[in-house]
PDB file of C-alpha atoms in Angstrom:
ATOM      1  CA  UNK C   1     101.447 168.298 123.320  1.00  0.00           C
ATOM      2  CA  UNK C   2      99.588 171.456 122.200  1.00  0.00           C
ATOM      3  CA  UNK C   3      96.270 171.855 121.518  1.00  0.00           C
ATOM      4  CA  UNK C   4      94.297 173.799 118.684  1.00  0.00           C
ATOM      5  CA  UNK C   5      93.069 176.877 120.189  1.00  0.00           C
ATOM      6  CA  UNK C   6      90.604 179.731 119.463  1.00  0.00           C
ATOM      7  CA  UNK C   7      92.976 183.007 119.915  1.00  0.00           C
ATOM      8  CA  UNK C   8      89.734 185.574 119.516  1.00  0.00           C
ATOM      9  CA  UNK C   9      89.987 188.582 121.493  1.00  0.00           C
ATOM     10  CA  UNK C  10      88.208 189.550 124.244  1.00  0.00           C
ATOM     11  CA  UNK C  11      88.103 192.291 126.186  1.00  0.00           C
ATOM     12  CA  UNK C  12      87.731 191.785 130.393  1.00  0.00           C
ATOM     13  CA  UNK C  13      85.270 194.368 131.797  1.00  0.00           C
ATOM     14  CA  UNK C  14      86.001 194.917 135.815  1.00  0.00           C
ATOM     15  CA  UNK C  15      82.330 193.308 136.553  1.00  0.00           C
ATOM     16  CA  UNK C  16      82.788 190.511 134.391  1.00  0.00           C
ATOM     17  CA  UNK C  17      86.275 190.234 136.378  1.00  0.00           C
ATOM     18  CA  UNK C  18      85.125 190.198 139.551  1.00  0.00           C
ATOM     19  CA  UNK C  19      81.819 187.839 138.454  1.00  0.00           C
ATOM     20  CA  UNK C  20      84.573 185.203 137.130  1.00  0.00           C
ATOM     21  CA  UNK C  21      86.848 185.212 140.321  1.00  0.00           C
ATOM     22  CA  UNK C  22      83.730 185.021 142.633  1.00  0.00           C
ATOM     23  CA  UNK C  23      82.966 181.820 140.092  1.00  0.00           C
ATOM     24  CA  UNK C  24      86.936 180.505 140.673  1.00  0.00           C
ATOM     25  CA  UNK C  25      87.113 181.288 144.662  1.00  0.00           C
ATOM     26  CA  UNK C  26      83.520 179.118 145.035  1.00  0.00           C
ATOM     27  CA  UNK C  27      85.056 176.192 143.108  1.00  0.00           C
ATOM     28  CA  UNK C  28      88.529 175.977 144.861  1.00  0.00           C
ATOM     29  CA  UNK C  29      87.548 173.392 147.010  1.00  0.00           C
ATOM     30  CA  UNK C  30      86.058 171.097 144.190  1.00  0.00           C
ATOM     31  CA  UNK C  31      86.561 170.009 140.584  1.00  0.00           C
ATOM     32  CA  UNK C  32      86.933 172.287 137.907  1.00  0.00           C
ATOM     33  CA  UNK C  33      83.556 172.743 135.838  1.00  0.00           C
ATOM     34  CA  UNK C  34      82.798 170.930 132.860  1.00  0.00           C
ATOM     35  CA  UNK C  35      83.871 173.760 130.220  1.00  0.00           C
ATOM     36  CA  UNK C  36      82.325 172.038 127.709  1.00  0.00           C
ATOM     37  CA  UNK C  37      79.288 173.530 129.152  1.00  0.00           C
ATOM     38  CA  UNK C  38      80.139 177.036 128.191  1.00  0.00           C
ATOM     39  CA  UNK C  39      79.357 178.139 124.488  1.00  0.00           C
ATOM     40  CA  UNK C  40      83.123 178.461 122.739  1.00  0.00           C
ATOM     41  CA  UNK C  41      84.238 181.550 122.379  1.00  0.00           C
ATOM     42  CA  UNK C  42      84.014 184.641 124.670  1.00  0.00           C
ATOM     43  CA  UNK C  43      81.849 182.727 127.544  1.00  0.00           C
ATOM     44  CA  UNK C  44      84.312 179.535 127.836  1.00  0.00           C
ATOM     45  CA  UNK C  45      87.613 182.135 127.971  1.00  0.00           C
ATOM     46  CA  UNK C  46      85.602 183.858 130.884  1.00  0.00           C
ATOM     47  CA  UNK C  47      84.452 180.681 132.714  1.00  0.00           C
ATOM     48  CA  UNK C  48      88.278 179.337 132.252  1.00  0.00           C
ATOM     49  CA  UNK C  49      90.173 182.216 132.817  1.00  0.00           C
ATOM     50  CA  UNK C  50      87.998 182.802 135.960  1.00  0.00           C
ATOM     51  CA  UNK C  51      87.887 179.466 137.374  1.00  0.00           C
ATOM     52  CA  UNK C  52      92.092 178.964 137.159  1.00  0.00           C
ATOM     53  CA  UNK C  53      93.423 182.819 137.964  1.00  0.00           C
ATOM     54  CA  UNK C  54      92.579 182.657 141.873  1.00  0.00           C
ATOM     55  CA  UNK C  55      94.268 179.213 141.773  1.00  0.00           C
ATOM     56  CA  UNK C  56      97.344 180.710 140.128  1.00  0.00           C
ATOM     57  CA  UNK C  57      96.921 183.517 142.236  1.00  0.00           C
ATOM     58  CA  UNK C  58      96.958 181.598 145.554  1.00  0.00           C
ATOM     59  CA  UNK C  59     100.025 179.577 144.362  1.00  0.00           C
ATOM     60  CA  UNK C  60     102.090 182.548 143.244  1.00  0.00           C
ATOM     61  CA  UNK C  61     101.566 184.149 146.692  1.00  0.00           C
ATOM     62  CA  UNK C  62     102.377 181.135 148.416  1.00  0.00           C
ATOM     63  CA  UNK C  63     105.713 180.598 146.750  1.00  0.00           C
ATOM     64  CA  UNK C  64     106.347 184.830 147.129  1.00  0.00           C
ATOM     65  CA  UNK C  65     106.006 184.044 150.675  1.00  0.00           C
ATOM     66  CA  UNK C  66     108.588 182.062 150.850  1.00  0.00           C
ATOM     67  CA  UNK C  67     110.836 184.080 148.629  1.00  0.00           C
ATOM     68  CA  UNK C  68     110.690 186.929 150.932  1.00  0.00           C
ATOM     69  CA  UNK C  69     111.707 185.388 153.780  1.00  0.00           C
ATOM     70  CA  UNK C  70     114.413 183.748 152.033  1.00  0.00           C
ATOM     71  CA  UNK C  71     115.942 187.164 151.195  1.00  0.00           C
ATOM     72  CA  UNK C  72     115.165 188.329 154.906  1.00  0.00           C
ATOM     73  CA  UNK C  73     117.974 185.316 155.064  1.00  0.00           C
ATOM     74  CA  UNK C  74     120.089 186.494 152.396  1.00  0.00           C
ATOM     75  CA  UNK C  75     120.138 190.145 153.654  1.00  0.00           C
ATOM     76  CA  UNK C  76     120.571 189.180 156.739  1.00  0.00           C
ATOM     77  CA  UNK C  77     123.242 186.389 157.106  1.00  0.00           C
ATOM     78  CA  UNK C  78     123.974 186.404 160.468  1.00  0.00           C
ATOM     79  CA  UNK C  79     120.709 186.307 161.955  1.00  0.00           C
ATOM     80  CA  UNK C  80     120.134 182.330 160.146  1.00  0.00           C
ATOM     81  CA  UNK C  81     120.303 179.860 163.579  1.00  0.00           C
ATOM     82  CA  UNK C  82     120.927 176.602 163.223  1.00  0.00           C
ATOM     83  CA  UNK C  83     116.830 176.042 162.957  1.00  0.00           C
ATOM     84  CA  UNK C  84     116.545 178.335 160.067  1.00  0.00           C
ATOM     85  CA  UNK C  85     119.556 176.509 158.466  1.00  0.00           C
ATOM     86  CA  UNK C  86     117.760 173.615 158.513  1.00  0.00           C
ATOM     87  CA  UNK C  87     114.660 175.161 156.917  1.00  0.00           C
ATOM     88  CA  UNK C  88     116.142 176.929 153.903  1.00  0.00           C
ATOM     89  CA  UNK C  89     118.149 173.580 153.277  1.00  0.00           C
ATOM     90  CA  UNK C  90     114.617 171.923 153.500  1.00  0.00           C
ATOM     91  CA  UNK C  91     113.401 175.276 150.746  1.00  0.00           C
ATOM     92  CA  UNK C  92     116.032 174.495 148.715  1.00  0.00           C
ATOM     93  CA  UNK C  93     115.673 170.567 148.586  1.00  0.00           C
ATOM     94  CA  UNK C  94     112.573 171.189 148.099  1.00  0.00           C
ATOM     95  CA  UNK C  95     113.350 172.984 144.433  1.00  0.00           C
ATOM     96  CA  UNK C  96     116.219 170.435 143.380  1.00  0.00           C
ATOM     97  CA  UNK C  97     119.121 171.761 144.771  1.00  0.00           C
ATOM     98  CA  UNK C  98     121.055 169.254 147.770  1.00  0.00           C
ATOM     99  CA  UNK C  99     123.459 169.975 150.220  1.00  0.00           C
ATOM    100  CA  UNK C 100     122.902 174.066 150.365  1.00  0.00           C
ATOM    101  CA  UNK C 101     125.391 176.384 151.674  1.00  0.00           C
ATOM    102  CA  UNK C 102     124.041 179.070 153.533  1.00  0.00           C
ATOM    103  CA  UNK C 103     127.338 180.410 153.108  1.00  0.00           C
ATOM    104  CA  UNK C 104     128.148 180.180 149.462  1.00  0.00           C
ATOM    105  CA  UNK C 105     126.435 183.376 147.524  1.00  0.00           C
ATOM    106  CA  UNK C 106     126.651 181.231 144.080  1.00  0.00           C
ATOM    107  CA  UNK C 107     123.860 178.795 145.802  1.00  0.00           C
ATOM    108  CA  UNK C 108     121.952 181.934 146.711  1.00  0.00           C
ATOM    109  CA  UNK C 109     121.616 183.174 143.408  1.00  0.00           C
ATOM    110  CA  UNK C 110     120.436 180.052 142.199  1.00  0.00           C
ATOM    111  CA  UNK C 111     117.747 179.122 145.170  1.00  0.00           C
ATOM    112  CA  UNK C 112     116.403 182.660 144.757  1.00  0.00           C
ATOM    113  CA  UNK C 113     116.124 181.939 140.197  1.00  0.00           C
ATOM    114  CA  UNK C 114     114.361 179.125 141.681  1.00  0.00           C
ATOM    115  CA  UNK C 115     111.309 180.221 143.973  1.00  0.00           C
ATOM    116  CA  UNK C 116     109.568 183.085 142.439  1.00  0.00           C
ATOM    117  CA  UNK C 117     106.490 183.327 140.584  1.00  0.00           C
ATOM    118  CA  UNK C 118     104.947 182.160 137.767  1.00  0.00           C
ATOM    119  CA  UNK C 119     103.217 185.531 136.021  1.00  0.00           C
ATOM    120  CA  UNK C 120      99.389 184.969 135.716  1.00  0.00           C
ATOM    121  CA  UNK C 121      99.510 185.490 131.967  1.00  0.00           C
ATOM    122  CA  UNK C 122     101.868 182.712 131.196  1.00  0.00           C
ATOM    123  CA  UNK C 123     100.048 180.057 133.654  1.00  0.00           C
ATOM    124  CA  UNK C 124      96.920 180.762 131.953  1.00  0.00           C
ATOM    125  CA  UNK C 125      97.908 181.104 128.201  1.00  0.00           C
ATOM    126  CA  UNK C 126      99.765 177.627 128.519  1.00  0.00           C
ATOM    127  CA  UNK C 127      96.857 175.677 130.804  1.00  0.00           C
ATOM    128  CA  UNK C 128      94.125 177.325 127.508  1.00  0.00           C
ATOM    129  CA  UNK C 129      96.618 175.931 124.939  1.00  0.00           C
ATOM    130  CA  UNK C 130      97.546 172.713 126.495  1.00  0.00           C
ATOM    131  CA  UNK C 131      93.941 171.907 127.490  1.00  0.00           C
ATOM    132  CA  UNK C 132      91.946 172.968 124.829  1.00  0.00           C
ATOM    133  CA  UNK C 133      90.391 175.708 127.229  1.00  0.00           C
ATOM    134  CA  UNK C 134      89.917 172.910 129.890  1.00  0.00           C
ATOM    135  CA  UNK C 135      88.079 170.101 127.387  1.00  0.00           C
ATOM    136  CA  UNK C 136      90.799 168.089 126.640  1.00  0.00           C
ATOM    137  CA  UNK C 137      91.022 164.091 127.788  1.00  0.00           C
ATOM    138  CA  UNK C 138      93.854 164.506 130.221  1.00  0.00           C
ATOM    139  CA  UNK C 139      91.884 167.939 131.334  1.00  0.00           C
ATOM    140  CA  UNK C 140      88.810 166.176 132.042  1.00  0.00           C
ATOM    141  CA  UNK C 141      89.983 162.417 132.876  1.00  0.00           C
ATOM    142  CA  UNK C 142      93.768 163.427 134.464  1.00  0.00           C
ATOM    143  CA  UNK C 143      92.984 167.019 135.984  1.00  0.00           C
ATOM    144  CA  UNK C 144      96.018 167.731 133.901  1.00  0.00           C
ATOM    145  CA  UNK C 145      95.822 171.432 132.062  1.00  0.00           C
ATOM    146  CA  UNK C 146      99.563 171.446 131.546  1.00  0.00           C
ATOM    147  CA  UNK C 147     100.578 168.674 129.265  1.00  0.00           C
ATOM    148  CA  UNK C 148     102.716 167.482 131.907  1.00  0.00           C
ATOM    149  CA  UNK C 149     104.575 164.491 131.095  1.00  0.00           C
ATOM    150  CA  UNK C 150     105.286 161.054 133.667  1.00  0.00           C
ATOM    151  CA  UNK C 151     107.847 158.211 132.889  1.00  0.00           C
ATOM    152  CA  UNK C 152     106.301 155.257 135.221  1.00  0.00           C
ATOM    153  CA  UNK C 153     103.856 152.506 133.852  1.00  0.00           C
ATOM    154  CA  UNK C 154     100.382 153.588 135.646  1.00  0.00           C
ATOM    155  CA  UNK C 155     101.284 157.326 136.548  1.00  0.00           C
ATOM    156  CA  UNK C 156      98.645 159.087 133.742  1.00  0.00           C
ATOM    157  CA  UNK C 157      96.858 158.121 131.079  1.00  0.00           C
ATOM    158  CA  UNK C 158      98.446 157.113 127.844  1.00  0.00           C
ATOM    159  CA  UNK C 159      98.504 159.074 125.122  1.00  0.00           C
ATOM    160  CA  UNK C 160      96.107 157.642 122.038  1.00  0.00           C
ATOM    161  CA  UNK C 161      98.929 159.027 119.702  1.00  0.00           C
ATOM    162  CA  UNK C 162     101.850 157.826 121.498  1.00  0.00           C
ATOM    163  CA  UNK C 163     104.625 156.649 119.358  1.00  0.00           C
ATOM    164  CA  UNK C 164     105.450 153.344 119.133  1.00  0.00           C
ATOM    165  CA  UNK C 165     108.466 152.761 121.678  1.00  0.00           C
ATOM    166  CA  UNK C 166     107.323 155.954 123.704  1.00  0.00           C
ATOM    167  CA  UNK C 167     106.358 154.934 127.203  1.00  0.00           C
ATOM    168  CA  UNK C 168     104.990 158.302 128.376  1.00  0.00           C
ATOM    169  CA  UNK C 169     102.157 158.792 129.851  1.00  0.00           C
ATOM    170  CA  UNK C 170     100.514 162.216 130.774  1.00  0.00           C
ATOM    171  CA  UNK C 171     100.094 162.977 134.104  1.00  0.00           C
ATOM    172  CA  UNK C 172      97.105 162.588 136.570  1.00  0.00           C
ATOM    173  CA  UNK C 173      96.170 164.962 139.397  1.00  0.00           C
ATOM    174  CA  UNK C 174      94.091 164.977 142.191  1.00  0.00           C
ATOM    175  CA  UNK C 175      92.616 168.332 141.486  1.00  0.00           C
ATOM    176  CA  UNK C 176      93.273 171.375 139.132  1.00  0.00           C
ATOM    177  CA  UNK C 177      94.969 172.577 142.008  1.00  0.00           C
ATOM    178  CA  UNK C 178      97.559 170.410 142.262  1.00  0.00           C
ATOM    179  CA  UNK C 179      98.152 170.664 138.218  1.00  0.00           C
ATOM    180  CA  UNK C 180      98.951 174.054 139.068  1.00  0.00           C
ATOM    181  CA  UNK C 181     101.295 173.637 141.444  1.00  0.00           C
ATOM    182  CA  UNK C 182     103.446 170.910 139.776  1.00  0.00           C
ATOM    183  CA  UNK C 183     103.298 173.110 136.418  1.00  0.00           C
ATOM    184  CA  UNK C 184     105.311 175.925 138.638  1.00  0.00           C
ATOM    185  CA  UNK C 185     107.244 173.033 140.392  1.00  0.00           C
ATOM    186  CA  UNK C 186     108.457 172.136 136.799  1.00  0.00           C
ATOM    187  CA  UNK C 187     109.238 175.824 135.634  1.00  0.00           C
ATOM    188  CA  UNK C 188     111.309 176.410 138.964  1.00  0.00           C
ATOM    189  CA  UNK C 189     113.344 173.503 139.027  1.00  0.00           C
ATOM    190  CA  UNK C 190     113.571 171.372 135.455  1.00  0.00           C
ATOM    191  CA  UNK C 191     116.829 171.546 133.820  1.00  0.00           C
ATOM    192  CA  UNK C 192     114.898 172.155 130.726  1.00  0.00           C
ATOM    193  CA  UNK C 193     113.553 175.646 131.668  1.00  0.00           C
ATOM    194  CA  UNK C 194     116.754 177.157 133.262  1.00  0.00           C
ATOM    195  CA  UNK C 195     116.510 180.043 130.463  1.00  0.00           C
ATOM    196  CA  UNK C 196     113.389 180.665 131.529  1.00  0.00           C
ATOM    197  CA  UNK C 197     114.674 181.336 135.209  1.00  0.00           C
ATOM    198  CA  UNK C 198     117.340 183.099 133.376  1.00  0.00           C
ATOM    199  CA  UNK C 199     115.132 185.630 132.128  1.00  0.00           C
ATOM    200  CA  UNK C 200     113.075 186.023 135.340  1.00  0.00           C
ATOM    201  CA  UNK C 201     116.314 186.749 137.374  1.00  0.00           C
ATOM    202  CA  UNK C 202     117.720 189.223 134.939  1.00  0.00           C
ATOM    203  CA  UNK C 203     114.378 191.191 135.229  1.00  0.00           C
ATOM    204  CA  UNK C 204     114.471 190.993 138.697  1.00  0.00           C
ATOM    205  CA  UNK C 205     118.162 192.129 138.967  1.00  0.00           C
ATOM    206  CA  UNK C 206     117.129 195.528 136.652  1.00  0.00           C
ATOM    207  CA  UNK C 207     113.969 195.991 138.374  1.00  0.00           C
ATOM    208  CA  UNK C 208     112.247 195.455 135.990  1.00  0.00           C
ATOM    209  CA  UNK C 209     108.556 193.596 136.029  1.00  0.00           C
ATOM    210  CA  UNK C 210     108.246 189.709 135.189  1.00  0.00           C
ATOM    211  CA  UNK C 211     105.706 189.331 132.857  1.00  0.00           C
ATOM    212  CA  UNK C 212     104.716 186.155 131.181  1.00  0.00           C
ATOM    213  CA  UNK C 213     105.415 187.586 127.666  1.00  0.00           C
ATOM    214  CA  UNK C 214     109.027 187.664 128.425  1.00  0.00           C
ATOM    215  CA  UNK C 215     109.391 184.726 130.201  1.00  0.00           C
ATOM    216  CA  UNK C 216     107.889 182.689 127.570  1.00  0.00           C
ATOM    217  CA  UNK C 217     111.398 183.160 126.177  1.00  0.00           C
ATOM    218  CA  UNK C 218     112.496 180.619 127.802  1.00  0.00           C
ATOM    219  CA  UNK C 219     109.404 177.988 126.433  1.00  0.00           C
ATOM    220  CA  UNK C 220     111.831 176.428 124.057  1.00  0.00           C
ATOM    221  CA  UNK C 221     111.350 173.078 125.416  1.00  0.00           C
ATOM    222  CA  UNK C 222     108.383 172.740 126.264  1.00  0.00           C
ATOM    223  CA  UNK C 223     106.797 171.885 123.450  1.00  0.00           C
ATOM    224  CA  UNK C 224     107.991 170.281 120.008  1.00  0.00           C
ATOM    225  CA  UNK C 225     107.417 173.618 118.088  1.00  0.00           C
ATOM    226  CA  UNK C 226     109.943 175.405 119.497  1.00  0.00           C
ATOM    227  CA  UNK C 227     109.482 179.262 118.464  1.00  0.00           C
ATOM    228  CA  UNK C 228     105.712 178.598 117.107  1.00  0.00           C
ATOM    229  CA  UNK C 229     104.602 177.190 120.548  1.00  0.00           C
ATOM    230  CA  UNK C 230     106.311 180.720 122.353  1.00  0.00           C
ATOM    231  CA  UNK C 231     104.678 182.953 119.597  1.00  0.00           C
ATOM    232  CA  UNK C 232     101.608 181.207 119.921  1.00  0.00           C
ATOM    233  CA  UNK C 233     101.085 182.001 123.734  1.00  0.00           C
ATOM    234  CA  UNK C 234     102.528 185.396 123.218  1.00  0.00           C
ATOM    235  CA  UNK C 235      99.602 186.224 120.992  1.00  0.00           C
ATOM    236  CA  UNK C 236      97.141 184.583 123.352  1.00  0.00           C
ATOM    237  CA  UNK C 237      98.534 186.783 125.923  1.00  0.00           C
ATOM    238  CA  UNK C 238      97.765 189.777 123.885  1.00  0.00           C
ATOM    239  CA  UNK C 239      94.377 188.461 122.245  1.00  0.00           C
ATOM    240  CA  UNK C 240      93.117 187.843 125.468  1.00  0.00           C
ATOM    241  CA  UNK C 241      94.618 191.068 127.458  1.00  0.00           C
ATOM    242  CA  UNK C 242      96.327 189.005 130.059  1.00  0.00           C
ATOM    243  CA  UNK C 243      99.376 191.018 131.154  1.00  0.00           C
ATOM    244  CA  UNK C 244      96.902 193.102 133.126  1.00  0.00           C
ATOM    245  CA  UNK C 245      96.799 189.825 135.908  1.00  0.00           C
ATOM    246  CA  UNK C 246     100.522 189.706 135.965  1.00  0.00           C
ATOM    247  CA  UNK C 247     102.022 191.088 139.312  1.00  0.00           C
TER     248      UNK C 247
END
């Protein structure tokens, strides 16, 4: 499901930061540009990078929302009414996990593994890859900068390479926006990327920072290449400087 891509470095001046997330915050509301209209290189990365990091942005503060006030809960047991029972059952349905006990500290620790962040550097190194900086088909055609997979006839767009037998088909969004939300909806709560969650959770627990370099650890499965598919984004991370937009 990866794509080819062009791991040059560049380096992210403050004005050319601010110019590209001026460029993302006025194109929220619509499509994403047509990157094929940026020279490759340096000027695409920029356009790209600046178009999707206040989208990631306003999705990882979103869900961090919600984690703090689900450890307000936590730490604070015996304040949860019967309303606010209902709504962290809701939170936690809402990430995969049925009939939550408020009172059960094993369910805890997995609802909290569940909703936190995505780190900047991760979400953008893996929408560049999978989308071939945003000018792939299912980029342009499915809104789809994830590779993200569906399993019901009509759902996406069929792959021209599929494999005979294969009934894929990759899925369409109605916006970038929403291809960024259901690529952290996936992390959070597919079986698949558990060690992933893993990894966040132990960082958390030692206070240390979650970066996208070391969750990308727990990548395994998302692609066919294994090891070569983490070490790839790793070294887009660092070609491209983008631990400096993790939280």
């Amino acid at each position: 499901m990866t794509n080819s891509v062009n791991n040059k470095k560049i380096g992210i001046g403050a004005g050319v930061v601010l110019a590209v997330l001026v460029l993302g915050y006025l194109m929220l509301g619509s499509g994403a540009p047509d990157f094929k209209d940026y020279e490759a290189g340096t000027e695409r990365k920029e356009a790209f990078f600046g178009y999707f990091l206040p989208i990631i942005q306003e999705e990882n503060a979103r869900i961090a929302e919600v984690r703090e006030e689900l450890i307000a809960w936590h730490n604070d047991q015996d304040s949860i009414g019967w309303w606010d029972e209902g709504t962290i059952e809701d939170i936690a349905a809402d990430y995969r996990m049925d009939e939550f006990d408020v009172s059960d500290q094993a369910a805890w620790d997995e609802l909290l593994s569940r909703v936190d962040i995505v780190p900047a550097s991760l979400a953008l190194s893996q929408a560049a890859n999978e989308s071939a900086w945003g000018t792939s088909r299912f980029a342009t055609k499915g809104n789809n900068y994830f590779g993200q997979w569906c399993f019901e006839k009509g759902c996406g767009l069929v792959p021209n390479s599929r494999d005979s037998g294969k009934t894929h088909e990759v899925a369409d969004f109605d916006s970038p926006q929403q291809s960024v939300e259901r690529y952290m909806q996936n992390l959070n709560q597919h079986d698949a990327y558990e060690p992933l969650r893993e990894v966040r959770a132990t960082l958390r627990a030692n206070d240390q920072p979650v970066t996208g370099y070391a969750l990308a650890a727990g990548l395994g499965k998302y692609s066919e290449r294994g090891v070569e598919y983490i070490e790839e984004l790793r070294a887009m991370m660092r070609h491209n400087e983008l631990a400096e937009h993790d939280l």
